[in-house]
JSON list of C-alpha atoms in Angstrom, two decimals:
[
{"chain": "A", "resi": 8, "resn": "UNK", "atom": "CA", "xyz": [138.52, 81.49, 20.66]},
{"chain": "A", "resi": 9, "resn": "UNK", "atom": "CA", "xyz": [138.01, 83.11, 16.88]},
{"chain": "A", "resi": 10, "resn": "UNK", "atom": "CA", "xyz": [140.99, 83.68, 14.93]},
{"chain": "A", "resi": 11, "resn": "UNK", "atom": "CA", "xyz": [140.96, 85.18, 11.46]},
{"chain": "A", "resi": 12, "resn": "UNK", "atom": "CA", "xyz": [143.87, 85.59, 9.08]},
{"chain": "A", "resi": 13, "resn": "UNK", "atom": "CA", "xyz": [144.22, 87.60, 5.92]},
{"chain": "A", "resi": 14, "resn": "UNK", "atom": "CA", "xyz": [146.23, 87.03, 2.83]},
{"chain": "A", "resi": 15, "resn": "UNK", "atom": "CA", "xyz": [147.25, 88.45, -0.77]},
{"chain": "A", "resi": 16, "resn": "UNK", "atom": "CA", "xyz": [148.28, 91.25, -0.14]},
{"chain": "A", "resi": 17, "resn": "UNK", "atom": "CA", "xyz": [151.65, 92.76, -1.95]},
{"chain": "A", "resi": 18, "resn": "UNK", "atom": "CA", "xyz": [152.80, 95.47, -3.93]},
{"chain": "A", "resi": 19, "resn": "UNK", "atom": "CA", "xyz": [150.76, 95.94, -7.43]},
{"chain": "A", "resi": 20, "resn": "UNK", "atom": "CA", "xyz": [150.72, 98.58, -10.11]},
{"chain": "A", "resi": 21, "resn": "UNK", "atom": "CA", "xyz": [148.07, 101.30, -10.50]},
{"chain": "A", "resi": 22, "resn": "UNK", "atom": "CA", "xyz": [144.98, 100.01, -11.97]},
{"chain": "A", "resi": 23, "resn": "UNK", "atom": "CA", "xyz": [145.93, 96.71, -11.32]},
{"chain": "A", "resi": 24, "resn": "UNK", "atom": "CA", "xyz": [143.83, 94.05, -9.25]},
{"chain": "A", "resi": 25, "resn": "UNK", "atom": "CA", "xyz": [144.38, 91.64, -6.02]},
{"chain": "A", "resi": 26, "resn": "UNK", "atom": "CA", "xyz": [142.25, 89.16, -4.27]},
{"chain": "A", "resi": 27, "resn": "UNK", "atom": "CA", "xyz": [142.46, 89.36, -0.65]},
{"chain": "A", "resi": 28, "resn": "UNK", "atom": "CA", "xyz": [141.38, 86.46, 1.24]},
{"chain": "A", "resi": 29, "resn": "UNK", "atom": "CA", "xyz": [140.46, 85.63, 5.31]},
{"chain": "A", "resi": 30, "resn": "UNK", "atom": "CA", "xyz": [140.19, 82.23, 6.88]},
{"chain": "A", "resi": 31, "resn": "UNK", "atom": "CA", "xyz": [138.13, 82.17, 10.02]},
{"chain": "A", "resi": 32, "resn": "UNK", "atom": "CA", "xyz": [139.13, 79.70, 12.31]},
{"chain": "A", "resi": 33, "resn": "UNK", "atom": "CA", "xyz": [136.76, 79.04, 16.07]},
{"chain": "A", "resi": 34, "resn": "UNK", "atom": "CA", "xyz": [133.90, 80.57, 15.07]},
{"chain": "A", "resi": 35, "resn": "UNK", "atom": "CA", "xyz": [130.45, 79.55, 13.46]},
{"chain": "A", "resi": 36, "resn": "UNK", "atom": "CA", "xyz": [131.11, 81.39, 10.09]},
{"chain": "A", "resi": 37, "resn": "UNK", "atom": "CA", "xyz": [127.72, 81.65, 9.01]},
{"chain": "A", "resi": 38, "resn": "UNK", "atom": "CA", "xyz": [126.47, 83.05, 11.35]},
{"chain": "A", "resi": 39, "resn": "UNK", "atom": "CA", "xyz": [128.44, 86.59, 11.02]},
{"chain": "A", "resi": 40, "resn": "UNK", "atom": "CA", "xyz": [128.50, 89.24, 9.19]},
{"chain": "A", "resi": 41, "resn": "UNK", "atom": "CA", "xyz": [132.03, 90.37, 8.24]},
{"chain": "A", "resi": 42, "resn": "UNK", "atom": "CA", "xyz": [133.28, 93.43, 7.49]},
{"chain": "A", "resi": 43, "resn": "UNK", "atom": "CA", "xyz": [136.94, 94.40, 5.77]},
{"chain": "A", "resi": 44, "resn": "UNK", "atom": "CA", "xyz": [138.54, 97.19, 7.38]},
{"chain": "A", "resi": 45, "resn": "UNK", "atom": "CA", "xyz": [141.92, 99.36, 6.20]},
{"chain": "A", "resi": 46, "resn": "UNK", "atom": "CA", "xyz": [144.39, 101.32, 8.51]},
{"chain": "A", "resi": 47, "resn": "UNK", "atom": "CA", "xyz": [146.37, 103.39, 5.57]},
{"chain": "A", "resi": 48, "resn": "UNK", "atom": "CA", "xyz": [149.90, 104.96, 6.50]},
{"chain": "A", "resi": 49, "resn": "UNK", "atom": "CA", "xyz": [149.67, 107.85, 9.25]},
{"chain": "A", "resi": 50, "resn": "UNK", "atom": "CA", "xyz": [145.73, 107.44, 8.42]},
{"chain": "A", "resi": 51, "resn": "UNK", "atom": "CA", "xyz": [142.92, 106.39, 11.22]},
{"chain": "A", "resi": 52, "resn": "UNK", "atom": "CA", "xyz": [140.94, 103.20, 10.65]},
{"chain": "A", "resi": 53, "resn": "UNK", "atom": "CA", "xyz": [138.93, 103.12, 7.42]},
{"chain": "A", "resi": 54, "resn": "UNK", "atom": "CA", "xyz": [135.55, 101.28, 6.89]},
{"chain": "A", "resi": 55, "resn": "UNK", "atom": "CA", "xyz": [135.65, 99.31, 3.52]},
{"chain": "A", "resi": 56, "resn": "UNK", "atom": "CA", "xyz": [132.69, 97.25, 2.60]},
{"chain": "A", "resi": 57, "resn": "UNK", "atom": "CA", "xyz": [130.22, 94.76, 4.69]},
{"chain": "A", "resi": 58, "resn": "UNK", "atom": "CA", "xyz": [128.76, 91.35, 4.44]},
{"chain": "A", "resi": 59, "resn": "UNK", "atom": "CA", "xyz": [126.12, 89.49, 5.92]},
{"chain": "A", "resi": 60, "resn": "UNK", "atom": "CA", "xyz": [125.98, 85.94, 7.47]},
{"chain": "A", "resi": 61, "resn": "UNK", "atom": "CA", "xyz": [123.80, 84.83, 4.12]},
{"chain": "A", "resi": 62, "resn": "UNK", "atom": "CA", "xyz": [125.76, 87.30, 1.79]},
{"chain": "A", "resi": 63, "resn": "UNK", "atom": "CA", "xyz": [122.69, 88.81, 0.87]},
{"chain": "A", "resi": 64, "resn": "UNK", "atom": "CA", "xyz": [123.45, 92.51, 2.09]},
{"chain": "A", "resi": 65, "resn": "UNK", "atom": "CA", "xyz": [126.72, 94.20, 0.79]},
{"chain": "A", "resi": 66, "resn": "UNK", "atom": "CA", "xyz": [127.92, 97.72, 1.31]},
{"chain": "A", "resi": 67, "resn": "UNK", "atom": "CA", "xyz": [131.00, 99.21, -0.39]},
{"chain": "A", "resi": 68, "resn": "UNK", "atom": "CA", "xyz": [132.89, 103.04, 1.10]},
{"chain": "A", "resi": 69, "resn": "UNK", "atom": "CA", "xyz": [131.50, 105.12, -1.82]},
{"chain": "A", "resi": 70, "resn": "UNK", "atom": "CA", "xyz": [135.96, 104.94, -2.92]},
{"chain": "A", "resi": 71, "resn": "UNK", "atom": "CA", "xyz": [135.77, 101.98, -4.03]},
{"chain": "A", "resi": 72, "resn": "UNK", "atom": "CA", "xyz": [132.07, 100.94, -5.16]},
{"chain": "A", "resi": 73, "resn": "UNK", "atom": "CA", "xyz": [132.31, 99.76, -8.69]},
{"chain": "A", "resi": 74, "resn": "UNK", "atom": "CA", "xyz": [135.93, 98.99, -8.40]},
{"chain": "A", "resi": 75, "resn": "UNK", "atom": "CA", "xyz": [136.18, 96.67, -5.15]},
{"chain": "A", "resi": 76, "resn": "UNK", "atom": "CA", "xyz": [134.11, 93.28, -4.49]},
{"chain": "A", "resi": 77, "resn": "UNK", "atom": "CA", "xyz": [133.26, 91.45, -1.10]},
{"chain": "A", "resi": 78, "resn": "UNK", "atom": "CA", "xyz": [132.04, 88.08, -1.05]},
{"chain": "A", "resi": 79, "resn": "UNK", "atom": "CA", "xyz": [132.27, 84.94, 1.30]},
{"chain": "A", "resi": 80, "resn": "UNK", "atom": "CA", "xyz": [132.45, 81.65, 1.32]},
{"chain": "A", "resi": 81, "resn": "UNK", "atom": "CA", "xyz": [130.47, 79.87, 4.33]},
{"chain": "A", "resi": 82, "resn": "UNK", "atom": "CA", "xyz": [131.15, 76.47, 3.72]},
{"chain": "A", "resi": 83, "resn": "UNK", "atom": "CA", "xyz": [134.60, 76.96, 3.41]},
{"chain": "A", "resi": 84, "resn": "UNK", "atom": "CA", "xyz": [134.89, 79.68, 6.16]},
{"chain": "A", "resi": 85, "resn": "UNK", "atom": "CA", "xyz": [136.39, 82.26, 4.06]},
{"chain": "A", "resi": 86, "resn": "UNK", "atom": "CA", "xyz": [135.71, 86.20, 3.54]},
{"chain": "A", "resi": 87, "resn": "UNK", "atom": "CA", "xyz": [136.77, 88.08, -0.15]},
{"chain": "A", "resi": 88, "resn": "UNK", "atom": "CA", "xyz": [137.70, 90.92, -1.03]},
{"chain": "A", "resi": 89, "resn": "UNK", "atom": "CA", "xyz": [138.46, 91.02, -5.46]},
{"chain": "A", "resi": 90, "resn": "UNK", "atom": "CA", "xyz": [139.77, 94.98, -5.56]},
{"chain": "A", "resi": 91, "resn": "UNK", "atom": "CA", "xyz": [140.02, 95.84, -9.47]},
{"chain": "A", "resi": 92, "resn": "UNK", "atom": "CA", "xyz": [141.48, 99.41, -10.68]},
{"chain": "A", "resi": 93, "resn": "UNK", "atom": "CA", "xyz": [143.34, 99.91, -7.76]},
{"chain": "A", "resi": 94, "resn": "UNK", "atom": "CA", "xyz": [144.70, 103.33, -7.08]},
{"chain": "A", "resi": 95, "resn": "UNK", "atom": "CA", "xyz": [147.20, 104.75, -4.71]},
{"chain": "A", "resi": 96, "resn": "UNK", "atom": "CA", "xyz": [144.99, 105.93, -2.40]},
{"chain": "A", "resi": 97, "resn": "UNK", "atom": "CA", "xyz": [143.99, 102.43, -2.01]},
{"chain": "A", "resi": 98, "resn": "UNK", "atom": "CA", "xyz": [147.48, 101.64, -0.43]},
{"chain": "A", "resi": 99, "resn": "UNK", "atom": "CA", "xyz": [147.00, 100.10, 3.31]},
{"chain": "A", "resi": 100, "resn": "UNK", "atom": "CA", "xyz": [146.86, 97.49, 5.60]},
{"chain": "A", "resi": 101, "resn": "UNK", "atom": "CA", "xyz": [143.81, 95.95, 5.15]},
{"chain": "A", "resi": 102, "resn": "UNK", "atom": "CA", "xyz": [141.89, 93.90, 8.23]},
{"chain": "A", "resi": 103, "resn": "UNK", "atom": "CA", "xyz": [139.45, 91.34, 8.29]},
{"chain": "A", "resi": 104, "resn": "UNK", "atom": "CA", "xyz": [137.16, 91.73, 10.91]},
{"chain": "A", "resi": 105, "resn": "UNK", "atom": "CA", "xyz": [133.57, 90.08, 12.61]},
{"chain": "A", "resi": 106, "resn": "UNK", "atom": "CA", "xyz": [130.28, 91.68, 13.91]},
{"chain": "A", "resi": 107, "resn": "UNK", "atom": "CA", "xyz": [128.96, 89.94, 16.85]},
{"chain": "A", "resi": 108, "resn": "UNK", "atom": "CA", "xyz": [125.49, 88.86, 14.86]},
{"chain": "A", "resi": 109, "resn": "UNK", "atom": "CA", "xyz": [124.67, 88.23, 11.35]},
{"chain": "A", "resi": 110, "resn": "UNK", "atom": "CA", "xyz": [123.10, 91.45, 10.43]},
{"chain": "A", "resi": 111, "resn": "UNK", "atom": "CA", "xyz": [125.28, 94.39, 9.47]},
{"chain": "A", "resi": 112, "resn": "UNK", "atom": "CA", "xyz": [125.97, 97.02, 12.41]},
{"chain": "A", "resi": 113, "resn": "UNK", "atom": "CA", "xyz": [128.22, 100.08, 13.25]},
{"chain": "A", "resi": 114, "resn": "UNK", "atom": "CA", "xyz": [131.89, 100.43, 13.54]},
{"chain": "A", "resi": 115, "resn": "UNK", "atom": "CA", "xyz": [131.38, 99.36, 17.25]},
{"chain": "A", "resi": 116, "resn": "UNK", "atom": "CA", "xyz": [130.00, 95.92, 16.81]},
{"chain": "A", "resi": 117, "resn": "UNK", "atom": "CA", "xyz": [133.15, 94.49, 15.16]},
{"chain": "A", "resi": 118, "resn": "UNK", "atom": "CA", "xyz": [134.26, 92.00, 17.88]},
{"chain": "A", "resi": 119, "resn": "UNK", "atom": "CA", "xyz": [137.05, 90.54, 16.10]},
{"chain": "A", "resi": 120, "resn": "UNK", "atom": "CA", "xyz": [139.65, 91.01, 13.80]},
{"chain": "A", "resi": 121, "resn": "UNK", "atom": "CA", "xyz": [142.72, 89.57, 11.81]},
{"chain": "A", "resi": 122, "resn": "UNK", "atom": "CA", "xyz": [146.05, 90.72, 11.65]},
{"chain": "A", "resi": 123, "resn": "UNK", "atom": "CA", "xyz": [146.18, 92.62, 8.38]},
{"chain": "A", "resi": 124, "resn": "UNK", "atom": "CA", "xyz": [147.57, 92.41, 5.30]},
{"chain": "A", "resi": 125, "resn": "UNK", "atom": "CA", "xyz": [149.83, 95.41, 3.79]},
{"chain": "A", "resi": 126, "resn": "UNK", "atom": "CA", "xyz": [148.42, 96.19, 0.23]},
{"chain": "A", "resi": 127, "resn": "UNK", "atom": "CA", "xyz": [150.68, 98.59, -1.69]},
{"chain": "A", "resi": 128, "resn": "UNK", "atom": "CA", "xyz": [149.31, 100.44, -4.92]},
{"chain": "A", "resi": 129, "resn": "UNK", "atom": "CA", "xyz": [152.48, 101.92, -6.35]},
{"chain": "A", "resi": 130, "resn": "UNK", "atom": "CA", "xyz": [154.64, 102.56, -9.71]}
]
């Protein structure tokens, strides 16, 4: 059984920073590409960022590029998302999700999800 547990969400002011983490268990973490996906209140799922199994390939949605940084520590089975210069439109539940393979893929290639952590950006 794959388990992904997000942490690090909370309330921050615009321009602030927050670091999210995802702890993975029940899977050989180093074999799989990973993603962060978010869902704003009343909105659908939006892909945010992905990283391949060894961290060599990283992608971001345009709205967060330059502000967010995805990373992973395969020795610790963790995925991270450093979020800087946060904006109100970043408010969402952030989900950690696993691809079924080591390389990046489409949205439907994500086969396991965490329960999410809420990030609220407000003054």
